Amino acid sequence: MNRLLNCINNKKSSDTPVWFMRQAGRYLPEFMEIRKQNTDFVKLCLNSDLAKEITIQPIKRFDLDAAIIFSDILMIPYGLGQNVNFKKGFGPQLDEVQIDISTKINNETFTNNLKPVYEAIKKVRIEIEKKNLIGFAGAPWTLFLYMINRRSPKKNFNFEEIIKNNTLTRDLYKKLEEIICLHIKNQVDAGANIIQIFDSWAGLLPENQLKDYCYEPTKRIVEFVKKLNIPAICFPRGIGKNYEDFCSSVKPDCISIDYEVDPNWIKQKIKTPVIQGGLDPKVLLKNREDIEIEVKKYLDIFRDQPYIFNLGHGVLPETKPETIKFVTSLVREYK
Ligand code: CP3
C-alpha cells in the first residue's frame, strides 16, 4: 500500500504518511561517518554510491513513507558551471556567476554535469523497489538569490540590489526555469516518483513581487511536473498569509507549510492541495512528553483531511535519531 500517493492523489485521510525534510543528514552518526571522510560536500553529492547509501540510511532506521534523494538545491548552479563550496560553520559559498556561460549551457552538458545525481537515483530505485523516492529542485527565486548573492542571505538583504541588472535577471530567470524542468525530468526518468520544489527564501520577496518572482515561474514548473504525471509538493517558506494566494495561483498537488504558519488558519483557508508538515524542528529537541503533545496537535488539527506528517523545515543536526523513531511511531500509532 502506498500511503503517501494515496494521500496526495486519492485524498484519503486515514493512515497519515510521514517523512522528514533533511532526514538524511548530520543528525545521523552514519552520515557523519561518511561526511568525515568526504570533506568536499559537492563531490559527495556527485558520488553516486555514497549518495545512494546516504539516501537509504534513514530508510533503514525508520518506518518512513519516502526516501528523498541525497543531493542539494545548489547542484543546479553547479550544473550551470558556477563553482559551489560548503564551508564548515559558514554554509554555501558560490563563485561569481559567469552569466554568459551559465545561460548558454545546453541541456546535454547540464545533464552530463549532474549525471552522478541521476545515477544515484537509479541505484536507490533498484534498492528500495516500489517505495516512494522524492526528487527535488530549488525554485527559481531561491536559486537565483544564491547565484547572485553567492551565500545564504543575511538580515540586511536588499531585494533591489539583487535584481538591479535587468538583463541578467531576465536571462538567468528564464534559464533557471528551463533547467529546473530539465533537472526534474532527469530525476523522474531515473526513478523519482514525487517532486518537491523548495523556495526557502520566498519569504524575503517583497509582497508586490511574489507574483512575478515566485508564483508565476513556480506555476509553470508545477504544470510541467503534472504533465509528467508526477505529484508536485511546494514549499514556499516564510510567505505567511500569502500561502493562500500561492495555492490558488500555483495549484500544487501538495503544500508544505513552514513552522510560522498557524495550522488552524491554513486548515480554514486552504481546501484543495493536501497539506504537509508544519511542526517546528526545534520541538524535536524537547523532552518526549512535549514532543508528543506537539505532534498530536498537528495530527488532531488535520485529522479529518489528507495530511502528510513532516516538519516546518529540515531536521536539526542536534536532533537525536531516537526522536525521529519516536515521532514516526507516534504518527503510525495515533488513531
Ligand atoms: O534529506 C534531505 O532532505 C535531502 C537532501 C537535501 C539537502 N539539502 C542535503 C544537505 C535537500 C532537499 C536540501 C535542500 C536545500 N539545500 C535547501 C532547501 C531546504 C532548506 O533547508 O531551506 C537549501 C536552502 C539548501 C542549501 C544548503 N545546503 C545550505 C544553506 C546548507 C548549509 C547549512 C545547512 O542547512 O545545513 C546546505 C548543506 C546541506 N545540504 C547539508 C545536507 C545534509 C549539510 C551538509 C554538511 O554535512 O555539512
PDB file of N, CA and C in Angstrom, residues 96-157:
ATOM      1  N   GLU A  96      31.583  33.873  -8.375  1.00  0.00           N
ATOM      2  CA  GLU A  96      30.769  34.826  -9.123  1.00  0.00           C
ATOM      3  C   GLU A  96      30.139  34.131 -10.343  1.00  0.00           C
ATOM      4  N   VAL A  97      28.855  34.412 -10.591  1.00  0.00           N
ATOM      5  CA  VAL A  97      28.187  33.768 -11.727  1.00  0.00           C
ATOM      6  C   VAL A  97      28.748  34.333 -13.039  1.00  0.00           C
ATOM      7  N   GLN A  98      29.077  33.412 -13.937  1.00  0.00           N
ATOM      8  CA  GLN A  98      29.509  33.864 -15.274  1.00  0.00           C
ATOM      9  C   GLN A  98      28.303  33.704 -16.185  1.00  0.00           C
ATOM     10  N   ILE A  99      27.597  34.811 -16.313  1.00  0.00           N
ATOM     11  CA  ILE A  99      26.278  34.765 -16.926  1.00  0.00           C
ATOM     12  C   ILE A  99      26.305  34.221 -18.356  1.00  0.00           C
ATOM     13  N   ASP A 100      27.371  34.581 -19.107  1.00  0.00           N
ATOM     14  CA  ASP A 100      27.446  34.100 -20.491  1.00  0.00           C
ATOM     15  C   ASP A 100      27.597  32.583 -20.539  1.00  0.00           C
ATOM     16  N   ILE A 101      28.316  32.047 -19.579  1.00  0.00           N
ATOM     17  CA  ILE A 101      28.487  30.588 -19.534  1.00  0.00           C
ATOM     18  C   ILE A 101      27.202  29.924 -19.036  1.00  0.00           C
ATOM     19  N   SER A 102      26.698  30.409 -17.894  1.00  0.00           N
ATOM     20  CA  SER A 102      25.546  29.735 -17.274  1.00  0.00           C
ATOM     21  C   SER A 102      24.293  29.763 -18.148  1.00  0.00           C
ATOM     22  N   THR A 103      24.028  30.883 -18.830  1.00  0.00           N
ATOM     23  CA  THR A 103      22.793  30.939 -19.629  1.00  0.00           C
ATOM     24  C   THR A 103      22.963  30.208 -20.963  1.00  0.00           C
ATOM     25  N   LYS A 104      24.200  29.885 -21.305  1.00  0.00           N
ATOM     26  CA  LYS A 104      24.400  29.237 -22.617  1.00  0.00           C
ATOM     27  C   LYS A 104      24.654  27.735 -22.520  1.00  0.00           C
ATOM     28  N   ILE A 105      24.749  27.226 -21.308  1.00  0.00           N
ATOM     29  CA  ILE A 105      24.973  25.773 -21.179  1.00  0.00           C
ATOM     30  C   ILE A 105      23.799  25.021 -21.791  1.00  0.00           C
ATOM     31  N   ASN A 106      24.098  24.055 -22.623  1.00  0.00           N
ATOM     32  CA  ASN A 106      22.982  23.328 -23.237  1.00  0.00           C
ATOM     33  C   ASN A 106      22.542  22.157 -22.352  1.00  0.00           C
ATOM     34  N   ASN A 107      21.390  21.587 -22.692  1.00  0.00           N
ATOM     35  CA  ASN A 107      20.784  20.548 -21.865  1.00  0.00           C
ATOM     36  C   ASN A 107      21.707  19.340 -21.700  1.00  0.00           C
ATOM     37  N   GLU A 108      22.405  19.016 -22.771  1.00  0.00           N
ATOM     38  CA  GLU A 108      23.268  17.839 -22.728  1.00  0.00           C
ATOM     39  C   GLU A 108      24.421  18.046 -21.736  1.00  0.00           C
ATOM     40  N   THR A 109      25.038  19.211 -21.801  1.00  0.00           N
ATOM     41  CA  THR A 109      26.148  19.498 -20.889  1.00  0.00           C
ATOM     42  C   THR A 109      25.660  19.515 -19.446  1.00  0.00           C
ATOM     43  N   PHE A 110      24.529  20.183 -19.217  1.00  0.00           N
ATOM     44  CA  PHE A 110      23.985  20.240 -17.850  1.00  0.00           C
ATOM     45  C   PHE A 110      23.736  18.823 -17.325  1.00  0.00           C
ATOM     46  N   THR A 111      23.048  18.025 -18.127  1.00  0.00           N
ATOM     47  CA  THR A 111      22.720  16.652 -17.723  1.00  0.00           C
ATOM     48  C   THR A 111      23.992  15.865 -17.444  1.00  0.00           C
ATOM     49  N   ASN A 112      24.973  16.089 -18.281  1.00  0.00           N
ATOM     50  CA  ASN A 112      26.246  15.405 -18.093  1.00  0.00           C
ATOM     51  C   ASN A 112      26.944  15.836 -16.799  1.00  0.00           C
ATOM     52  N   ASN A 113      26.881  17.136 -16.507  1.00  0.00           N
ATOM     53  CA  ASN A 113      27.499  17.645 -15.272  1.00  0.00           C
ATOM     54  C   ASN A 113      26.887  16.995 -14.025  1.00  0.00           C
ATOM     55  N   LEU A 114      25.591  16.686 -14.107  1.00  0.00           N
ATOM     56  CA  LEU A 114      24.906  16.127 -12.925  1.00  0.00           C
ATOM     57  C   LEU A 114      24.595  14.641 -13.064  1.00  0.00           C
ATOM     58  N   LYS A 115      25.247  13.996 -14.005  1.00  0.00           N
ATOM     59  CA  LYS A 115      24.980  12.570 -14.261  1.00  0.00           C
ATOM     60  C   LYS A 115      25.021  11.710 -12.982  1.00  0.00           C
ATOM     61  N   PRO A 116      26.008  11.915 -12.075  1.00  0.00           N
ATOM     62  CA  PRO A 116      26.044  11.062 -10.874  1.00  0.00           C
ATOM     63  C   PRO A 116      24.798  11.207  -9.987  1.00  0.00           C
ATOM     64  N   VAL A 117      24.168  12.370 -10.025  1.00  0.00           N
ATOM     65  CA  VAL A 117      22.928  12.544  -9.236  1.00  0.00           C
ATOM     66  C   VAL A 117      21.853  11.600  -9.784  1.00  0.00           C
ATOM     67  N   TYR A 118      21.739  11.556 -11.103  1.00  0.00           N
ATOM     68  CA  TYR A 118      20.723  10.688 -11.716  1.00  0.00           C
ATOM     69  C   TYR A 118      21.097   9.214 -11.547  1.00  0.00           C
ATOM     70  N   GLU A 119      22.393   8.927 -11.593  1.00  0.00           N
ATOM     71  CA  GLU A 119      22.857   7.550 -11.354  1.00  0.00           C
ATOM     72  C   GLU A 119      22.485   7.119  -9.938  1.00  0.00           C
ATOM     73  N   ALA A 120      22.666   8.031  -8.981  1.00  0.00           N
ATOM     74  CA  ALA A 120      22.328   7.723  -7.582  1.00  0.00           C
ATOM     75  C   ALA A 120      20.835   7.398  -7.468  1.00  0.00           C
ATOM     76  N   ILE A 121      20.010   8.169  -8.145  1.00  0.00           N
ATOM     77  CA  ILE A 121      18.555   7.913  -8.105  1.00  0.00           C
ATOM     78  C   ILE A 121      18.253   6.521  -8.660  1.00  0.00           C
ATOM     79  N   LYS A 122      18.892   6.180  -9.768  1.00  0.00           N
ATOM     80  CA  LYS A 122      18.679   4.845 -10.355  1.00  0.00           C
ATOM     81  C   LYS A 122      19.061   3.752  -9.362  1.00  0.00           C
ATOM     82  N   LYS A 123      20.183   3.965  -8.669  1.00  0.00           N
ATOM     83  CA  LYS A 123      20.651   2.958  -7.712  1.00  0.00           C
ATOM     84  C   LYS A 123      19.719   2.858  -6.505  1.00  0.00           C
ATOM     85  N   VAL A 124      19.215   4.000  -6.041  1.00  0.00           N
ATOM     86  CA  VAL A 124      18.262   3.977  -4.920  1.00  0.00           C
ATOM     87  C   VAL A 124      16.997   3.254  -5.359  1.00  0.00           C
ATOM     88  N   ARG A 125      16.537   3.582  -6.542  1.00  0.00           N
ATOM     89  CA  ARG A 125      15.291   2.969  -7.041  1.00  0.00           C
ATOM     90  C   ARG A 125      15.392   1.450  -7.051  1.00  0.00           C
ATOM     91  N   ILE A 126      16.526   0.931  -7.490  1.00  0.00           N
ATOM     92  CA  ILE A 126      16.708  -0.527  -7.511  1.00  0.00           C
ATOM     93  C   ILE A 126      16.647  -1.076  -6.085  1.00  0.00           C
ATOM     94  N   GLU A 127      17.279  -0.368  -5.172  1.00  0.00           N
ATOM     95  CA  GLU A 127      17.370  -0.886  -3.810  1.00  0.00           C
ATOM     96  C   GLU A 127      16.059  -0.771  -3.031  1.00  0.00           C
ATOM     97  N   ILE A 128      15.305   0.289  -3.234  1.00  0.00           N
ATOM     98  CA  ILE A 128      14.089   0.447  -2.421  1.00  0.00           C
ATOM     99  C   ILE A 128      12.843  -0.049  -3.145  1.00  0.00           C
ATOM    100  N   GLU A 129      13.034  -0.565  -4.335  1.00  0.00           N
ATOM    101  CA  GLU A 129      11.942  -1.116  -5.147  1.00  0.00           C
ATOM    102  C   GLU A 129      10.790  -0.135  -5.281  1.00  0.00           C
ATOM    103  N   LYS A 130       9.609  -0.473  -4.737  1.00  0.00           N
ATOM    104  CA  LYS A 130       8.422   0.346  -5.011  1.00  0.00           C
ATOM    105  C   LYS A 130       8.219   1.506  -4.031  1.00  0.00           C
ATOM    106  N   LYS A 131       9.102   1.640  -3.073  1.00  0.00           N
ATOM    107  CA  LYS A 131       8.948   2.722  -2.092  1.00  0.00           C
ATOM    108  C   LYS A 131       9.064   4.083  -2.783  1.00  0.00           C
ATOM    109  N   ASN A 132       8.401   5.089  -2.226  1.00  0.00           N
ATOM    110  CA  ASN A 132       8.461   6.418  -2.844  1.00  0.00           C
ATOM    111  C   ASN A 132       9.864   7.004  -2.785  1.00  0.00           C
ATOM    112  N   LEU A 133      10.226   7.661  -3.869  1.00  0.00           N
ATOM    113  CA  LEU A 133      11.517   8.340  -3.925  1.00  0.00           C
ATOM    114  C   LEU A 133      11.269   9.780  -4.381  1.00  0.00           C
ATOM    115  N   ILE A 134      11.541  10.702  -3.481  1.00  0.00           N
ATOM    116  CA  ILE A 134      11.283  12.111  -3.765  1.00  0.00           C
ATOM    117  C   ILE A 134      12.506  12.740  -4.428  1.00  0.00           C
ATOM    118  N   GLY A 135      12.286  13.302  -5.599  1.00  0.00           N
ATOM    119  CA  GLY A 135      13.303  14.127  -6.254  1.00  0.00           C
ATOM    120  C   GLY A 135      12.986  15.576  -5.908  1.00  0.00           C
ATOM    121  N   PHE A 136      13.907  16.486  -6.124  1.00  0.00           N
ATOM    122  CA  PHE A 136      13.617  17.873  -5.747  1.00  0.00           C
ATOM    123  C   PHE A 136      14.420  18.866  -6.567  1.00  0.00           C
ATOM    124  N   ALA A 137      13.997  20.109  -6.456  1.00  0.00           N
ATOM    125  CA  ALA A 137      14.746  21.221  -7.062  1.00  0.00           C
ATOM    126  C   ALA A 137      14.470  22.465  -6.242  1.00  0.00           C
ATOM    127  N   GLY A 138      15.389  23.420  -6.285  1.00  0.00           N
ATOM    128  CA  GLY A 138      15.105  24.731  -5.728  1.00  0.00           C
ATOM    129  C   GLY A 138      14.183  25.462  -6.698  1.00  0.00           C
ATOM    130  N   ALA A 139      13.387  26.381  -6.190  1.00  0.00           N
ATOM    131  CA  ALA A 139      12.544  27.216  -7.059  1.00  0.00           C
ATOM    132  C   ALA A 139      13.442  28.302  -7.683  1.00  0.00           C
ATOM    133  N   PRO A 140      12.997  28.889  -8.812  1.00  0.00           N
ATOM    134  CA  PRO A 140      13.832  29.900  -9.472  1.00  0.00           C
ATOM    135  C   PRO A 140      14.298  31.015  -8.530  1.00  0.00           C
ATOM    136  N   TRP A 141      13.413  31.533  -7.691  1.00  0.00           N
ATOM    137  CA  TRP A 141      13.802  32.656  -6.839  1.00  0.00           C
ATOM    138  C   TRP A 141      14.958  32.276  -5.901  1.00  0.00           C
ATOM    139  N   THR A 142      14.814  31.155  -5.190  1.00  0.00           N
ATOM    140  CA  THR A 142      15.842  30.757  -4.218  1.00  0.00           C
ATOM    141  C   THR A 142      17.171  30.459  -4.918  1.00  0.00           C
ATOM    142  N   LEU A 143      17.123  29.824  -6.079  1.00  0.00           N
ATOM    143  CA  LEU A 143      18.367  29.545  -6.806  1.00  0.00           C
ATOM    144  C   LEU A 143      18.989  30.827  -7.343  1.00  0.00           C
ATOM    145  N   PHE A 144      18.139  31.701  -7.895  1.00  0.00           N
ATOM    146  CA  PHE A 144      18.622  32.986  -8.412  1.00  0.00           C
ATOM    147  C   PHE A 144      19.320  33.766  -7.289  1.00  0.00           C
ATOM    148  N   LEU A 145      18.669  33.785  -6.125  1.00  0.00           N
ATOM    149  CA  LEU A 145      19.219  34.507  -4.981  1.00  0.00           C
ATOM    150  C   LEU A 145      20.603  33.971  -4.591  1.00  0.00           C
ATOM    151  N   TYR A 146      20.728  32.647  -4.517  1.00  0.00           N
ATOM    152  CA  TYR A 146      22.039  32.069  -4.185  1.00  0.00           C
ATOM    153  C   TYR A 146      23.067  32.391  -5.267  1.00  0.00           C
ATOM    154  N   MET A 147      22.654  32.360  -6.521  1.00  0.00           N
ATOM    155  CA  MET A 147      23.607  32.580  -7.608  1.00  0.00           C
ATOM    156  C   MET A 147      24.134  34.014  -7.628  1.00  0.00           C
ATOM    157  N   ILE A 148      23.269  34.964  -7.270  1.00  0.00           N
ATOM    158  CA  ILE A 148      23.686  36.371  -7.294  1.00  0.00           C
ATOM    159  C   ILE A 148      24.338  36.775  -5.966  1.00  0.00           C
ATOM    160  N   ASN A 149      23.734  36.350  -4.861  1.00  0.00           N
ATOM    161  CA  ASN A 149      24.210  36.732  -3.525  1.00  0.00           C
ATOM    162  C   ASN A 149      25.450  35.932  -3.100  1.00  0.00           C
ATOM    163  N   ARG A 150      25.595  34.741  -3.707  1.00  0.00           N
ATOM    164  CA  ARG A 150      26.759  33.862  -3.540  1.00  0.00           C
ATOM    165  C   ARG A 150      26.900  33.259  -2.147  1.00  0.00           C
ATOM    166  N   ARG A 151      25.899  33.422  -1.321  1.00  0.00           N
ATOM    167  CA  ARG A 151      25.857  32.819   0.016  1.00  0.00           C
ATOM    168  C   ARG A 151      24.433  32.957   0.547  1.00  0.00           C
ATOM    169  N   SER A 152      24.154  32.327   1.685  1.00  0.00           N
ATOM    170  CA  SER A 152      22.815  32.494   2.261  1.00  0.00           C
ATOM    171  C   SER A 152      22.603  33.964   2.615  1.00  0.00           C
ATOM    172  N   PRO A 153      21.400  34.485   2.346  1.00  0.00           N
ATOM    173  CA  PRO A 153      21.159  35.903   2.619  1.00  0.00           C
ATOM    174  C   PRO A 153      21.196  36.223   4.109  1.00  0.00           C
ATOM    175  N   LYS A 154      21.605  37.439   4.429  1.00  0.00           N
ATOM    176  CA  LYS A 154      21.645  37.890   5.827  1.00  0.00           C
ATOM    177  C   LYS A 154      20.490  38.864   6.071  1.00  0.00           C
ATOM    178  N   LYS A 155      20.401  39.342   7.290  1.00  0.00           N
ATOM    179  CA  LYS A 155      19.289  40.221   7.665  1.00  0.00           C
ATOM    180  C   LYS A 155      19.237  41.504   6.838  1.00  0.00           C
ATOM    181  N   ASN A 156      20.414  42.003   6.433  1.00  0.00           N
ATOM    182  CA  ASN A 156      20.437  43.259   5.675  1.00  0.00           C
ATOM    183  C   ASN A 156      20.195  43.054   4.178  1.00  0.00           C
ATOM    184  N   PHE A 157      19.588  41.921   3.836  1.00  0.00           N
ATOM    185  CA  PHE A 157      19.316  41.578   2.444  1.00  0.00           C
ATOM    186  C   PHE A 157      18.500  42.681   1.746  1.00  0.00           C
TER     187      PHE A 157
END
